[in-house]
Amino acid sequence: MSEKLFNAFLLKYAEIGVKGKNRFVFEEALEKQVRLHLKRTGGEFEVSRINGRIYCEAKSDYDYDAVIGELKKVFGVVGICPVTHVADKSPEGIMEAAVRFIDDNYPEKNFTFKVDTRRANKTYPKTSMEVDADVGEALLNAYPDLKVDVHTPQEVLHIELREQIFMYSKIIKGTGGLPLGTNGRALLLLSGGFDSPVAGYMVSKRGVYLDAVYFNAPPYTSDRAKQKVIDLAKVLSSYTGTIRLHIINFTDIQMAIYEKCPHDELTIIMRRYMMKIAQHIAENTEECFGLITGESIGQVASQTMKSLYCTDDAVTIPVYRPLIGNDKQEIIDKAEEIGTADISILPYEDCCTIFVAKHPVTKPNLNVIKASEVKLNDVIDDLMEKALESDEVIEVS
Ligand code: ATP
Ligand code: MG
Protein backbone atom coordinates (compact mmCIF):
# COMPACT_ATOMS: atom_id res chain seq x y z
CA MET A 1 0.00 0.00 0.00
CA SER A 2 1.22 3.45 -0.76
CA GLU A 3 1.66 5.63 2.27
CA LYS A 4 0.50 9.02 1.08
CA LEU A 5 -3.10 7.87 1.05
CA PHE A 6 -3.49 7.46 4.76
CA ASN A 7 -4.47 10.38 6.94
CA ALA A 8 -4.63 8.45 10.17
CA PHE A 9 -4.00 5.23 12.04
CA LEU A 10 -6.66 3.45 14.02
CA LEU A 11 -5.29 1.27 16.80
CA LYS A 12 -7.16 -1.71 18.15
CA TYR A 13 -6.56 -3.15 21.58
CA ALA A 14 -8.18 -6.21 23.01
CA GLU A 15 -7.32 -7.35 26.46
CA ILE A 16 -7.43 -3.98 28.12
CA GLY A 17 -10.97 -3.60 26.90
CA VAL A 18 -12.15 -6.08 29.53
CA LYS A 19 -10.50 -4.74 32.63
CA GLY A 20 -13.63 -3.36 34.27
CA LYS A 21 -13.02 -0.30 36.41
CA ASN A 22 -9.32 -0.34 35.60
CA ARG A 23 -10.06 0.11 31.95
CA PHE A 24 -9.56 3.85 32.18
CA VAL A 25 -6.11 3.46 33.73
CA PHE A 26 -5.09 1.03 31.00
CA GLU A 27 -6.38 3.23 28.20
CA GLU A 28 -4.63 6.31 29.60
CA ALA A 29 -1.37 4.36 29.82
CA LEU A 30 -1.75 3.07 26.29
CA GLU A 31 -2.51 6.50 24.89
CA LYS A 32 0.57 7.90 26.62
CA GLN A 33 2.79 5.18 25.12
CA VAL A 34 1.33 5.73 21.66
CA ARG A 35 2.17 9.43 21.89
CA LEU A 36 5.74 8.68 23.01
CA HIS A 37 6.33 6.27 20.15
CA LEU A 38 4.80 8.54 17.51
CA LYS A 39 7.00 11.38 18.70
CA ARG A 40 10.06 9.31 17.80
CA THR A 41 8.95 9.16 14.17
CA GLY A 42 9.31 12.93 13.79
CA GLY A 43 5.74 13.24 12.47
CA GLU A 44 3.01 15.23 14.23
CA PHE A 45 -0.11 13.37 15.25
CA GLU A 46 -3.28 14.17 17.17
CA VAL A 47 -4.01 11.18 19.37
CA SER A 48 -7.47 10.57 20.80
CA ARG A 49 -9.59 7.73 22.12
CA ILE A 50 -12.87 6.89 20.47
CA ASN A 51 -15.13 3.97 21.32
CA GLY A 52 -12.50 1.55 22.49
CA ARG A 53 -9.90 2.45 19.87
CA ILE A 54 -7.09 4.92 19.65
CA TYR A 55 -7.11 7.22 16.71
CA CYS A 56 -3.91 8.92 15.53
CA GLU A 57 -4.51 11.62 12.99
CA ALA A 58 -1.53 12.88 11.01
CA LYS A 59 -1.02 16.65 11.29
CA SER A 60 2.15 16.75 9.22
CA ASP A 61 3.97 14.66 6.65
CA TYR A 62 5.17 11.45 8.16
CA ASP A 63 7.27 8.44 7.33
CA TYR A 64 4.86 5.51 6.92
CA ASP A 65 7.39 2.77 7.65
CA ALA A 66 8.68 4.59 10.71
CA VAL A 67 5.15 5.04 12.06
CA ILE A 68 4.22 1.40 11.55
CA GLY A 69 7.58 0.34 13.03
CA GLU A 70 6.98 2.39 16.17
CA LEU A 71 3.35 1.39 16.58
CA LYS A 72 4.39 -2.26 16.38
CA LYS A 73 6.50 -1.65 19.47
CA VAL A 74 3.67 -0.39 21.66
CA PHE A 75 2.66 -3.07 24.14
CA GLY A 76 -1.12 -3.33 24.23
CA VAL A 77 -1.80 -2.63 20.56
CA VAL A 78 -3.19 -5.69 18.73
CA GLY A 79 -4.00 -4.13 15.38
CA ILE A 80 -2.87 -1.10 13.38
CA CYS A 81 -5.18 0.11 10.61
CA PRO A 82 -3.96 2.74 8.15
CA VAL A 83 -7.04 4.86 7.54
CA THR A 84 -8.21 7.14 4.73
CA HIS A 85 -10.57 10.04 5.45
CA VAL A 86 -13.58 10.53 3.26
CA ALA A 87 -13.82 14.26 2.68
CA ASP A 88 -17.22 14.26 0.94
CA LYS A 89 -19.56 12.75 3.52
CA SER A 90 -22.57 12.28 1.23
CA PRO A 91 -23.55 8.70 0.28
CA GLU A 92 -22.23 9.36 -3.24
CA GLY A 93 -19.03 10.76 -1.77
CA ILE A 94 -18.50 7.54 0.15
CA MET A 95 -19.04 5.40 -2.95
CA GLU A 96 -16.57 7.45 -4.98
CA ALA A 97 -14.04 7.33 -2.15
CA ALA A 98 -14.39 3.55 -1.94
CA VAL A 99 -13.76 3.16 -5.70
CA ARG A 100 -10.67 5.35 -5.37
CA PHE A 101 -9.52 3.49 -2.26
CA ILE A 102 -9.54 0.16 -4.10
CA ASP A 103 -7.82 1.71 -7.09
CA ASP A 104 -5.08 3.23 -4.94
CA ASN A 105 -4.45 0.20 -2.77
CA TYR A 106 -4.97 -2.87 -4.93
CA PRO A 107 -3.08 -3.17 -8.22
CA GLU A 108 -4.99 -6.39 -9.03
CA LYS A 109 -8.71 -5.93 -8.75
CA ASN A 110 -9.80 -9.56 -8.83
CA PHE A 111 -10.40 -10.58 -5.22
CA THR A 112 -13.45 -11.40 -3.14
CA PHE A 113 -14.61 -8.76 -0.68
CA LYS A 114 -17.29 -7.47 1.57
CA VAL A 115 -18.08 -4.02 2.90
CA ASP A 116 -18.47 -3.66 6.65
CA THR A 117 -19.97 -0.35 7.75
CA ARG A 118 -20.22 0.86 11.34
CA ARG A 119 -22.62 3.69 12.00
CA ALA A 120 -21.55 5.42 15.19
CA ASN A 121 -23.16 8.63 13.97
CA LYS A 122 -26.82 7.74 14.37
CA THR A 123 -27.97 10.76 12.39
CA TYR A 124 -26.33 9.62 9.16
CA PRO A 125 -29.07 9.50 6.48
CA LYS A 126 -28.38 5.88 5.51
CA THR A 127 -28.24 2.73 7.61
CA SER A 128 -25.06 0.70 7.75
CA MET A 129 -26.68 -2.03 5.63
CA GLU A 130 -27.61 0.50 2.99
CA VAL A 131 -24.06 1.84 2.87
CA ASP A 132 -22.72 -1.75 2.61
CA ALA A 133 -25.02 -2.40 -0.33
CA ASP A 134 -24.41 0.91 -2.11
CA VAL A 135 -20.65 0.72 -1.82
CA GLY A 136 -20.59 -2.95 -2.77
CA GLU A 137 -22.52 -2.19 -5.91
CA ALA A 138 -20.33 0.80 -6.78
CA LEU A 139 -17.23 -1.40 -6.48
CA LEU A 140 -18.69 -4.21 -8.59
CA ASN A 141 -19.62 -1.69 -11.27
CA ALA A 142 -16.18 -0.12 -11.27
CA TYR A 143 -14.23 -3.39 -11.12
CA PRO A 144 -16.12 -6.27 -12.77
CA ASP A 145 -13.58 -8.89 -11.63
CA LEU A 146 -14.33 -8.29 -7.97
CA LYS A 147 -16.72 -10.70 -6.26
CA VAL A 148 -18.72 -10.31 -3.09
CA ASP A 149 -18.22 -12.99 -0.46
CA VAL A 150 -19.83 -12.15 2.86
CA HIS A 151 -18.57 -15.27 4.67
CA THR A 152 -14.86 -15.60 3.86
CA PRO A 153 -13.86 -12.55 1.84
CA GLN A 154 -10.22 -11.99 0.94
CA GLU A 155 -10.57 -8.31 1.73
CA VAL A 156 -12.93 -6.40 4.01
CA LEU A 157 -13.48 -2.72 3.34
CA HIS A 158 -14.33 -1.17 6.70
CA ILE A 159 -16.24 2.07 6.68
CA GLU A 160 -16.81 4.00 9.88
CA LEU A 161 -19.49 6.67 9.97
CA ARG A 162 -18.61 9.06 12.75
CA GLU A 163 -18.34 12.81 12.86
CA GLN A 164 -15.67 12.11 10.32
CA ILE A 165 -15.94 9.25 7.89
CA PHE A 166 -13.07 6.92 7.28
CA MET A 167 -12.26 3.68 5.58
CA TYR A 168 -9.60 1.03 5.91
CA SER A 169 -9.00 -2.50 4.75
CA LYS A 170 -5.69 -3.50 6.20
CA ILE A 171 -5.05 -4.55 9.78
CA ILE A 172 -1.37 -4.88 10.60
CA LYS A 173 -0.70 -7.14 13.56
CA GLY A 174 0.45 -5.32 16.69
CA THR A 175 2.58 -6.79 19.44
CA GLY A 176 -0.25 -7.35 21.96
CA GLY A 177 0.39 -7.41 25.69
CA LEU A 178 -0.54 -4.68 28.13
CA PRO A 179 0.51 -1.02 28.18
CA LEU A 180 3.69 -0.10 30.01
CA GLY A 181 3.14 1.47 33.36
CA THR A 182 0.21 -0.70 34.36
CA ASN A 183 2.22 -3.28 36.28
CA GLY A 184 5.07 -1.71 38.20
CA ARG A 185 8.70 -2.49 37.54
CA ALA A 186 11.05 -5.47 37.61
CA LEU A 187 14.82 -5.88 37.59
CA LEU A 188 16.25 -7.93 34.73
CA LEU A 189 19.52 -9.82 35.19
CA LEU A 190 20.89 -8.94 31.79
CA SER A 191 23.86 -10.80 30.36
CA GLY A 192 25.10 -10.79 26.81
CA GLY A 193 23.42 -13.98 25.62
CA PHE A 194 20.21 -14.61 23.70
CA ASP A 195 18.05 -15.47 26.67
CA SER A 196 17.94 -12.61 29.14
CA PRO A 197 16.98 -9.84 26.68
CA VAL A 198 14.08 -11.98 25.46
CA ALA A 199 13.08 -12.71 29.06
CA GLY A 200 13.02 -8.98 29.81
CA TYR A 201 10.92 -8.32 26.73
CA MET A 202 8.39 -11.00 27.69
CA VAL A 203 7.81 -9.60 31.16
CA SER A 204 7.78 -5.99 30.01
CA LYS A 205 5.18 -6.90 27.42
CA ARG A 206 2.77 -7.45 30.31
CA GLY A 207 2.98 -3.75 31.16
CA VAL A 208 6.08 -3.85 33.37
CA TYR A 209 8.82 -1.22 33.29
CA LEU A 210 12.36 -2.62 33.34
CA ASP A 211 15.56 -1.87 35.13
CA ALA A 212 18.55 -4.14 34.56
CA VAL A 213 21.71 -5.31 36.25
CA TYR A 214 24.85 -6.62 34.60
CA PHE A 215 27.63 -8.35 36.53
CA ASN A 216 30.90 -7.32 35.06
CA ALA A 217 34.20 -9.01 35.80
CA PRO A 218 37.07 -6.77 34.69
CA PRO A 219 39.78 -7.41 33.66
CA TYR A 220 38.54 -10.91 32.84
CA THR A 221 35.72 -9.47 30.80
CA SER A 222 36.35 -6.65 28.36
CA ASP A 223 34.78 -3.27 27.74
CA ARG A 224 33.24 -4.57 24.58
CA ALA A 225 31.36 -7.23 26.59
CA LYS A 226 29.99 -4.40 28.71
CA GLN A 227 29.18 -2.35 25.62
CA LYS A 228 27.34 -5.36 24.22
CA VAL A 229 25.05 -5.37 27.25
CA ILE A 230 24.47 -1.61 26.93
CA ASP A 231 23.59 -2.15 23.25
CA LEU A 232 21.14 -4.90 24.18
CA ALA A 233 19.53 -2.65 26.78
CA LYS A 234 19.21 0.01 24.10
CA VAL A 235 17.28 -2.28 21.77
CA LEU A 236 15.07 -3.41 24.65
CA SER A 237 14.40 0.18 25.66
CA SER A 238 12.82 0.87 22.28
CA TYR A 239 9.94 -1.26 23.60
CA THR A 240 10.21 -0.82 27.35
CA GLY A 241 11.10 2.85 27.71
CA THR A 242 14.19 4.03 29.56
CA ILE A 243 16.09 1.27 31.34
CA ARG A 244 18.29 2.05 34.31
CA LEU A 245 21.18 -0.33 33.81
CA HIS A 246 23.23 -1.13 36.92
CA ILE A 247 26.74 -2.34 36.24
CA ILE A 248 28.20 -4.18 39.20
CA ASN A 249 31.85 -5.11 39.53
CA PHE A 250 31.65 -8.77 40.41
CA THR A 251 35.32 -9.72 40.04
CA ASP A 252 36.29 -9.90 43.70
CA ILE A 253 33.31 -12.03 44.62
CA GLN A 254 34.08 -14.40 41.78
CA MET A 255 37.73 -14.61 42.77
CA ALA A 256 36.80 -15.35 46.36
CA ILE A 257 34.42 -18.10 45.31
CA TYR A 258 37.08 -19.45 42.96
CA GLU A 259 39.67 -19.55 45.71
CA LYS A 260 37.54 -20.90 48.52
CA CYS A 261 34.80 -23.10 47.08
CA PRO A 262 34.81 -26.38 45.12
CA HIS A 263 35.15 -25.63 41.43
CA ASP A 264 32.25 -27.79 40.33
CA GLU A 265 29.97 -25.60 42.47
CA LEU A 266 31.30 -22.27 41.18
CA THR A 267 28.47 -21.45 38.83
CA ILE A 268 25.70 -22.15 41.32
CA ILE A 269 27.36 -20.19 44.10
CA MET A 270 28.11 -17.34 41.75
CA ARG A 271 24.51 -17.31 40.56
CA ARG A 272 23.31 -17.21 44.17
CA TYR A 273 25.37 -14.10 44.88
CA MET A 274 24.18 -12.44 41.70
CA MET A 275 20.62 -13.02 42.85
CA LYS A 276 21.34 -11.62 46.31
CA ILE A 277 22.87 -8.44 44.89
CA ALA A 278 20.00 -8.12 42.42
CA GLN A 279 17.48 -8.45 45.24
CA HIS A 280 19.28 -5.70 47.10
CA ILE A 281 19.08 -3.38 44.09
CA ALA A 282 15.42 -4.25 43.52
CA GLU A 283 14.55 -3.51 47.11
CA ASN A 284 16.09 -0.10 46.74
CA THR A 285 14.18 0.67 43.56
CA GLU A 286 10.75 2.21 43.77
CA GLU A 287 7.83 -0.01 42.77
CA CYS A 288 10.18 -2.87 41.84
CA PHE A 289 8.48 -6.14 42.62
CA GLY A 290 10.57 -8.91 41.11
CA LEU A 291 13.69 -10.19 39.38
CA ILE A 292 13.77 -11.58 35.84
CA THR A 293 16.24 -14.11 34.47
CA GLY A 294 16.59 -15.86 31.12
CA GLU A 295 16.74 -19.35 32.56
CA SER A 296 15.01 -22.31 30.93
CA ILE A 297 14.83 -25.78 32.46
CA GLY A 298 17.77 -27.97 31.57
CA GLN A 299 19.42 -25.57 29.12
CA VAL A 300 22.76 -25.78 30.94
CA ALA A 301 24.02 -27.38 34.15
CA SER A 302 23.06 -24.34 36.20
CA GLN A 303 19.50 -24.53 34.94
CA THR A 304 18.44 -28.04 35.92
CA MET A 305 15.51 -28.21 38.31
CA LYS A 306 17.90 -28.90 41.16
CA SER A 307 20.17 -26.03 40.20
CA LEU A 308 17.26 -23.64 39.93
CA TYR A 309 16.11 -24.84 43.35
CA CYS A 310 19.48 -23.80 44.76
CA THR A 311 19.54 -20.47 42.90
CA ASP A 312 16.02 -19.60 43.92
CA ASP A 313 16.78 -20.30 47.57
CA ALA A 314 19.21 -17.38 47.64
CA VAL A 315 16.48 -14.74 47.54
CA THR A 316 13.02 -14.04 48.89
CA ILE A 317 11.86 -11.67 46.15
CA PRO A 318 9.79 -13.31 43.36
CA VAL A 319 11.93 -14.39 40.40
CA TYR A 320 10.28 -14.45 36.99
CA ARG A 321 11.66 -16.84 34.40
CA PRO A 322 9.41 -16.34 31.40
CA LEU A 323 11.50 -18.62 29.15
CA ILE A 324 11.31 -21.55 31.53
CA GLY A 325 9.56 -23.82 29.03
CA ASN A 326 11.14 -22.56 25.82
CA ASP A 327 13.65 -24.40 23.66
CA LYS A 328 16.77 -22.51 22.63
CA GLN A 329 15.60 -22.19 19.03
CA GLU A 330 12.31 -20.64 20.11
CA ILE A 331 14.26 -18.11 22.16
CA ILE A 332 16.59 -17.30 19.27
CA ASP A 333 13.60 -16.87 16.94
CA LYS A 334 12.07 -14.40 19.38
CA ALA A 335 15.42 -12.60 19.74
CA GLU A 336 15.48 -12.20 15.96
CA GLU A 337 11.95 -10.86 15.95
CA ILE A 338 12.64 -8.23 18.60
CA GLY A 339 16.04 -7.27 17.21
CA THR A 340 18.41 -8.44 19.96
CA ALA A 341 19.78 -11.49 18.14
CA ASP A 342 22.37 -9.62 16.04
CA ILE A 343 23.95 -8.27 19.21
CA SER A 344 23.61 -11.42 21.31
CA ILE A 345 25.41 -13.46 18.68
CA LEU A 346 28.64 -11.45 19.09
CA PRO A 347 31.20 -13.75 20.70
CA TYR A 348 32.43 -11.60 23.60
CA GLU A 349 33.24 -13.46 26.79
CA ASP A 350 31.14 -13.05 29.89
CA CYS A 351 31.93 -13.65 33.51
CA CYS A 352 30.20 -17.04 33.58
CA THR A 353 32.14 -18.41 30.64
CA ILE A 354 35.49 -17.46 32.12
CA PHE A 355 35.06 -18.98 35.53
CA VAL A 356 32.99 -21.92 34.48
CA ALA A 357 34.14 -25.35 35.71
CA LYS A 358 34.85 -28.12 33.24
CA HIS A 359 32.31 -30.39 34.90
CA PRO A 360 29.84 -28.30 36.85
CA VAL A 361 27.42 -30.11 39.14
CA THR A 362 24.10 -30.72 37.47
CA LYS A 363 22.40 -31.95 40.64
CA PRO A 364 23.66 -29.66 43.35
CA ASN A 365 22.55 -30.34 46.89
CA LEU A 366 21.49 -27.16 48.65
CA ASN A 367 22.98 -28.20 52.00
CA VAL A 368 26.31 -28.97 50.35
CA ILE A 369 26.26 -25.62 48.54
CA LYS A 370 25.45 -23.79 51.75
CA ALA A 371 28.26 -25.61 53.54
CA SER A 372 30.67 -24.51 50.81
CA GLU A 373 29.49 -20.93 51.16
CA VAL A 374 30.44 -20.96 54.84
CA LYS A 375 34.04 -20.73 53.64
CA LEU A 376 33.24 -17.26 52.35
CA ASN A 377 31.92 -16.07 55.71
CA ASP A 378 34.84 -13.89 56.73
CA VAL A 379 34.99 -11.97 53.44
CA ILE A 380 31.60 -12.03 51.79
CA ASP A 381 29.84 -9.19 53.65
CA ASP A 382 32.65 -6.87 52.80
CA LEU A 383 32.78 -8.00 49.20
CA MET A 384 29.02 -7.65 48.78
CA GLU A 385 29.16 -4.14 50.15
CA LYS A 386 32.02 -3.25 47.81
CA ALA A 387 30.20 -4.74 44.86
CA LEU A 388 27.12 -2.65 45.63
CA GLU A 389 29.30 0.44 46.00
CA SER A 390 30.75 -0.21 42.54
CA ASP A 391 27.27 0.17 41.03
CA GLU A 392 27.52 2.32 37.90
CA VAL A 393 24.07 3.36 36.71
CA ILE A 394 23.55 4.10 33.04
CA GLU A 395 20.19 5.38 31.81
CA VAL A 396 19.65 3.64 28.50
CA SER A 397 16.98 4.90 26.11
P1 ATP B 1 21.84 -15.59 28.57
O1 ATP B 1 21.58 -16.11 27.20
O2 ATP B 1 20.78 -14.65 29.05
O3 ATP B 1 23.23 -15.05 28.72
P2 ATP B 1 22.69 -18.10 29.49
O4 ATP B 1 22.08 -19.14 28.64
O5 ATP B 1 24.08 -17.68 29.22
O6 ATP B 1 21.73 -16.85 29.53
P3 ATP B 1 23.43 -18.45 32.27
O7 ATP B 1 24.76 -17.93 31.99
O8 ATP B 1 23.25 -19.72 33.05
O9 ATP B 1 22.55 -18.64 30.98
O10 ATP B 1 22.62 -17.36 33.03
C1 ATP B 1 21.31 -17.54 33.41
C2 ATP B 1 20.68 -16.20 33.65
O11 ATP B 1 21.40 -15.53 34.69
C3 ATP B 1 20.77 -15.28 32.48
O12 ATP B 1 19.70 -15.46 31.59
C4 ATP B 1 20.73 -13.92 33.13
O13 ATP B 1 19.41 -13.57 33.48
C5 ATP B 1 21.51 -14.16 34.41
N1 ATP B 1 22.94 -13.82 34.22
C6 ATP B 1 23.96 -14.66 33.91
N2 ATP B 1 25.13 -13.98 33.84
C7 ATP B 1 24.86 -12.70 34.12
C8 ATP B 1 25.63 -11.49 34.19
N3 ATP B 1 26.95 -11.47 33.95
N4 ATP B 1 25.00 -10.34 34.51
C9 ATP B 1 23.67 -10.33 34.72
N5 ATP B 1 22.90 -11.42 34.68
C10 ATP B 1 23.47 -12.59 34.38
MG1 MG C 1 25.00 -15.97 29.52
Short mmCIF file of N, CA and C in Angstrom, two decimals, residues 266-336:
data_model
loop_
_atom_site.label_atom_id
_atom_site.label_comp_id
_atom_site.label_asym_id
_atom_site.label_seq_id
_atom_site.Cartn_x
_atom_site.Cartn_y
_atom_site.Cartn_z
N LEU A 266 31.08 -23.70 41.43
CA LEU A 266 31.30 -22.27 41.18
C LEU A 266 30.08 -21.56 40.60
N THR A 267 29.55 -22.15 39.54
CA THR A 267 28.47 -21.45 38.83
C THR A 267 27.27 -21.24 39.73
N ILE A 268 26.88 -22.27 40.45
CA ILE A 268 25.70 -22.15 41.32
C ILE A 268 25.93 -21.10 42.41
N ILE A 269 27.09 -21.15 43.01
CA ILE A 269 27.36 -20.19 44.10
C ILE A 269 27.40 -18.77 43.55
N MET A 270 28.04 -18.65 42.39
CA MET A 270 28.11 -17.34 41.75
C MET A 270 26.70 -16.81 41.43
N ARG A 271 25.87 -17.70 40.90
CA ARG A 271 24.51 -17.31 40.56
C ARG A 271 23.74 -16.87 41.82
N ARG A 272 24.00 -17.57 42.92
CA ARG A 272 23.31 -17.21 44.17
C ARG A 272 23.69 -15.80 44.63
N TYR A 273 24.96 -15.46 44.47
CA TYR A 273 25.37 -14.10 44.88
C TYR A 273 24.87 -13.03 43.91
N MET A 274 24.79 -13.39 42.66
CA MET A 274 24.18 -12.44 41.70
C MET A 274 22.74 -12.15 42.12
N MET A 275 22.02 -13.19 42.47
CA MET A 275 20.62 -13.02 42.85
C MET A 275 20.51 -12.15 44.10
N LYS A 276 21.40 -12.39 45.06
CA LYS A 276 21.34 -11.62 46.31
C LYS A 276 21.58 -10.13 46.04
N ILE A 277 22.58 -9.85 45.20
CA ILE A 277 22.87 -8.44 44.89
C ILE A 277 21.69 -7.83 44.13
N ALA A 278 21.15 -8.62 43.20
CA ALA A 278 20.00 -8.12 42.42
C ALA A 278 18.82 -7.82 43.35
N GLN A 279 18.59 -8.70 44.30
CA GLN A 279 17.48 -8.45 45.24
C GLN A 279 17.71 -7.14 45.99
N HIS A 280 18.96 -6.91 46.38
CA HIS A 280 19.28 -5.70 47.10
C HIS A 280 18.97 -4.47 46.25
N ILE A 281 19.36 -4.52 44.99
CA ILE A 281 19.08 -3.38 44.09
C ILE A 281 17.57 -3.21 43.91
N ALA A 282 16.88 -4.32 43.72
CA ALA A 282 15.42 -4.25 43.52
C ALA A 282 14.74 -3.63 44.73
N GLU A 283 15.19 -4.02 45.89
CA GLU A 283 14.55 -3.51 47.11
C GLU A 283 14.80 -2.02 47.31
N ASN A 284 15.83 -1.52 46.66
CA ASN A 284 16.09 -0.10 46.74
C ASN A 284 15.60 0.67 45.52
N THR A 285 14.75 0.03 44.75
CA THR A 285 14.18 0.67 43.56
C THR A 285 12.68 0.78 43.78
N GLU A 286 12.17 1.98 43.54
CA GLU A 286 10.75 2.21 43.77
C GLU A 286 9.86 1.31 42.91
N GLU A 287 8.84 0.76 43.51
CA GLU A 287 7.83 -0.01 42.77
C GLU A 287 8.40 -1.23 42.06
N CYS A 288 9.56 -1.73 42.53
CA CYS A 288 10.18 -2.87 41.84
C CYS A 288 9.82 -4.15 42.59
N PHE A 289 9.09 -5.02 41.92
CA PHE A 289 8.48 -6.14 42.62
C PHE A 289 9.02 -7.51 42.26
N GLY A 290 10.08 -7.58 41.45
CA GLY A 290 10.57 -8.91 41.11
C GLY A 290 11.86 -8.87 40.33
N LEU A 291 12.51 -10.03 40.23
CA LEU A 291 13.69 -10.19 39.38
C LEU A 291 13.27 -10.99 38.15
N ILE A 292 14.02 -10.81 37.07
CA ILE A 292 13.77 -11.58 35.84
C ILE A 292 15.09 -12.21 35.40
N THR A 293 15.06 -13.49 35.07
CA THR A 293 16.24 -14.11 34.47
C THR A 293 15.84 -14.83 33.18
N GLY A 294 16.85 -15.18 32.40
CA GLY A 294 16.59 -15.86 31.12
C GLY A 294 16.72 -17.36 31.22
N GLU A 295 16.54 -17.91 32.41
CA GLU A 295 16.74 -19.35 32.56
C GLU A 295 15.62 -20.17 31.93
N SER A 296 16.00 -21.38 31.48
CA SER A 296 15.01 -22.31 30.93
C SER A 296 15.43 -23.71 31.37
N ILE A 297 14.49 -24.51 31.79
CA ILE A 297 14.83 -25.78 32.46
C ILE A 297 15.76 -26.64 31.60
N GLY A 298 16.88 -27.01 32.21
CA GLY A 298 17.77 -27.97 31.57
C GLY A 298 18.67 -27.43 30.49
N GLN A 299 18.63 -26.11 30.24
CA GLN A 299 19.42 -25.57 29.12
C GLN A 299 20.92 -25.78 29.35
N VAL A 300 21.37 -25.52 30.56
CA VAL A 300 22.76 -25.78 30.94
C VAL A 300 22.76 -26.34 32.36
N ALA A 301 23.93 -26.73 32.83
CA ALA A 301 24.02 -27.38 34.15
C ALA A 301 23.40 -26.52 35.25
N SER A 302 23.57 -25.20 35.13
CA SER A 302 23.06 -24.34 36.20
C SER A 302 21.56 -24.08 36.07
N GLN A 303 20.93 -24.76 35.13
CA GLN A 303 19.50 -24.53 34.94
C GLN A 303 18.68 -25.82 35.02
N THR A 304 19.26 -26.86 35.63
CA THR A 304 18.44 -28.04 35.92
C THR A 304 17.48 -27.67 37.04
N MET A 305 16.48 -28.49 37.23
CA MET A 305 15.51 -28.21 38.31
C MET A 305 16.23 -28.07 39.64
N LYS A 306 17.19 -28.95 39.88
CA LYS A 306 17.90 -28.90 41.16
C LYS A 306 18.75 -27.64 41.28
N SER A 307 19.36 -27.25 40.18
CA SER A 307 20.17 -26.03 40.20
C SER A 307 19.29 -24.80 40.44
N LEU A 308 18.16 -24.78 39.76
CA LEU A 308 17.26 -23.64 39.93
C LEU A 308 16.72 -23.60 41.37
N TYR A 309 16.54 -24.76 41.95
CA TYR A 309 16.11 -24.84 43.35
C TYR A 309 17.13 -24.14 44.24
N CYS A 310 18.40 -24.41 43.96
CA CYS A 310 19.48 -23.80 44.76
C CYS A 310 19.58 -22.30 44.50
N THR A 311 19.43 -21.89 43.24
CA THR A 311 19.54 -20.47 42.90
C THR A 311 18.40 -19.70 43.54
N ASP A 312 17.22 -20.28 43.43
CA ASP A 312 16.02 -19.60 43.92
C ASP A 312 16.06 -19.41 45.43
N ASP A 313 16.71 -20.35 46.11
CA ASP A 313 16.78 -20.30 47.57
C ASP A 313 17.54 -19.07 48.08
N ALA A 314 18.35 -18.48 47.20
CA ALA A 314 19.21 -17.38 47.64
C ALA A 314 18.43 -16.10 47.94
N VAL A 315 17.24 -15.99 47.39
CA VAL A 315 16.48 -14.74 47.54
C VAL A 315 15.04 -14.99 47.98
N THR A 316 14.43 -13.93 48.49
CA THR A 316 13.02 -14.04 48.89
C THR A 316 12.10 -13.31 47.91
N ILE A 317 12.67 -12.42 47.12
CA ILE A 317 11.86 -11.67 46.15
C ILE A 317 11.40 -12.63 45.03
N PRO A 318 10.21 -12.44 44.47
CA PRO A 318 9.79 -13.31 43.36
C PRO A 318 10.77 -13.21 42.18
N VAL A 319 11.06 -14.36 41.58
CA VAL A 319 11.93 -14.39 40.40
C VAL A 319 11.11 -14.89 39.22
N TYR A 320 11.04 -14.08 38.18
CA TYR A 320 10.28 -14.45 36.99
C TYR A 320 11.23 -15.00 35.94
N ARG A 321 10.85 -16.18 35.42
CA ARG A 321 11.66 -16.84 34.40
C ARG A 321 10.74 -17.16 33.23
N PRO A 322 10.44 -16.14 32.43
CA PRO A 322 9.41 -16.34 31.40
C PRO A 322 9.79 -17.33 30.31
N LEU A 323 11.08 -17.70 30.21
CA LEU A 323 11.50 -18.62 29.15
C LEU A 323 11.59 -20.06 29.66
N ILE A 324 11.08 -20.28 30.85
CA ILE A 324 11.31 -21.55 31.53
C ILE A 324 10.98 -22.77 30.68
N GLY A 325 9.97 -22.66 29.83
CA GLY A 325 9.56 -23.82 29.03
C GLY A 325 9.95 -23.72 27.56
N ASN A 326 10.79 -22.74 27.23
CA ASN A 326 11.14 -22.56 25.82
C ASN A 326 12.41 -23.31 25.44
N ASP A 327 12.42 -23.84 24.23
CA ASP A 327 13.65 -24.40 23.66
C ASP A 327 14.53 -23.25 23.18
N LYS A 328 15.82 -23.56 23.05
CA LYS A 328 16.77 -22.51 22.63
C LYS A 328 16.35 -21.88 21.30
N GLN A 329 15.94 -22.73 20.35
CA GLN A 329 15.60 -22.19 19.03
C GLN A 329 14.42 -21.22 19.10
N GLU A 330 13.46 -21.53 19.95
CA GLU A 330 12.31 -20.64 20.11
C GLU A 330 12.77 -19.29 20.65
N ILE A 331 13.74 -19.35 21.56
CA ILE A 331 14.26 -18.11 22.16
C ILE A 331 15.02 -17.30 21.11
N ILE A 332 15.82 -18.00 20.31
CA ILE A 332 16.59 -17.30 19.27
C ILE A 332 15.63 -16.68 18.24
N ASP A 333 14.59 -17.41 17.89
CA ASP A 333 13.60 -16.87 16.94
C ASP A 333 13.00 -15.57 17.49
N LYS A 334 12.66 -15.59 18.76
CA LYS A 334 12.07 -14.40 19.38
C LYS A 334 13.09 -13.26 19.41
N ALA A 335 14.35 -13.61 19.70
CA ALA A 335 15.42 -12.60 19.74
C ALA A 335 15.56 -11.94 18.36
N GLU A 336 15.40 -12.76 17.32
CA GLU A 336 15.48 -12.20 15.96
C GLU A 336 14.32 -11.26 15.71
#
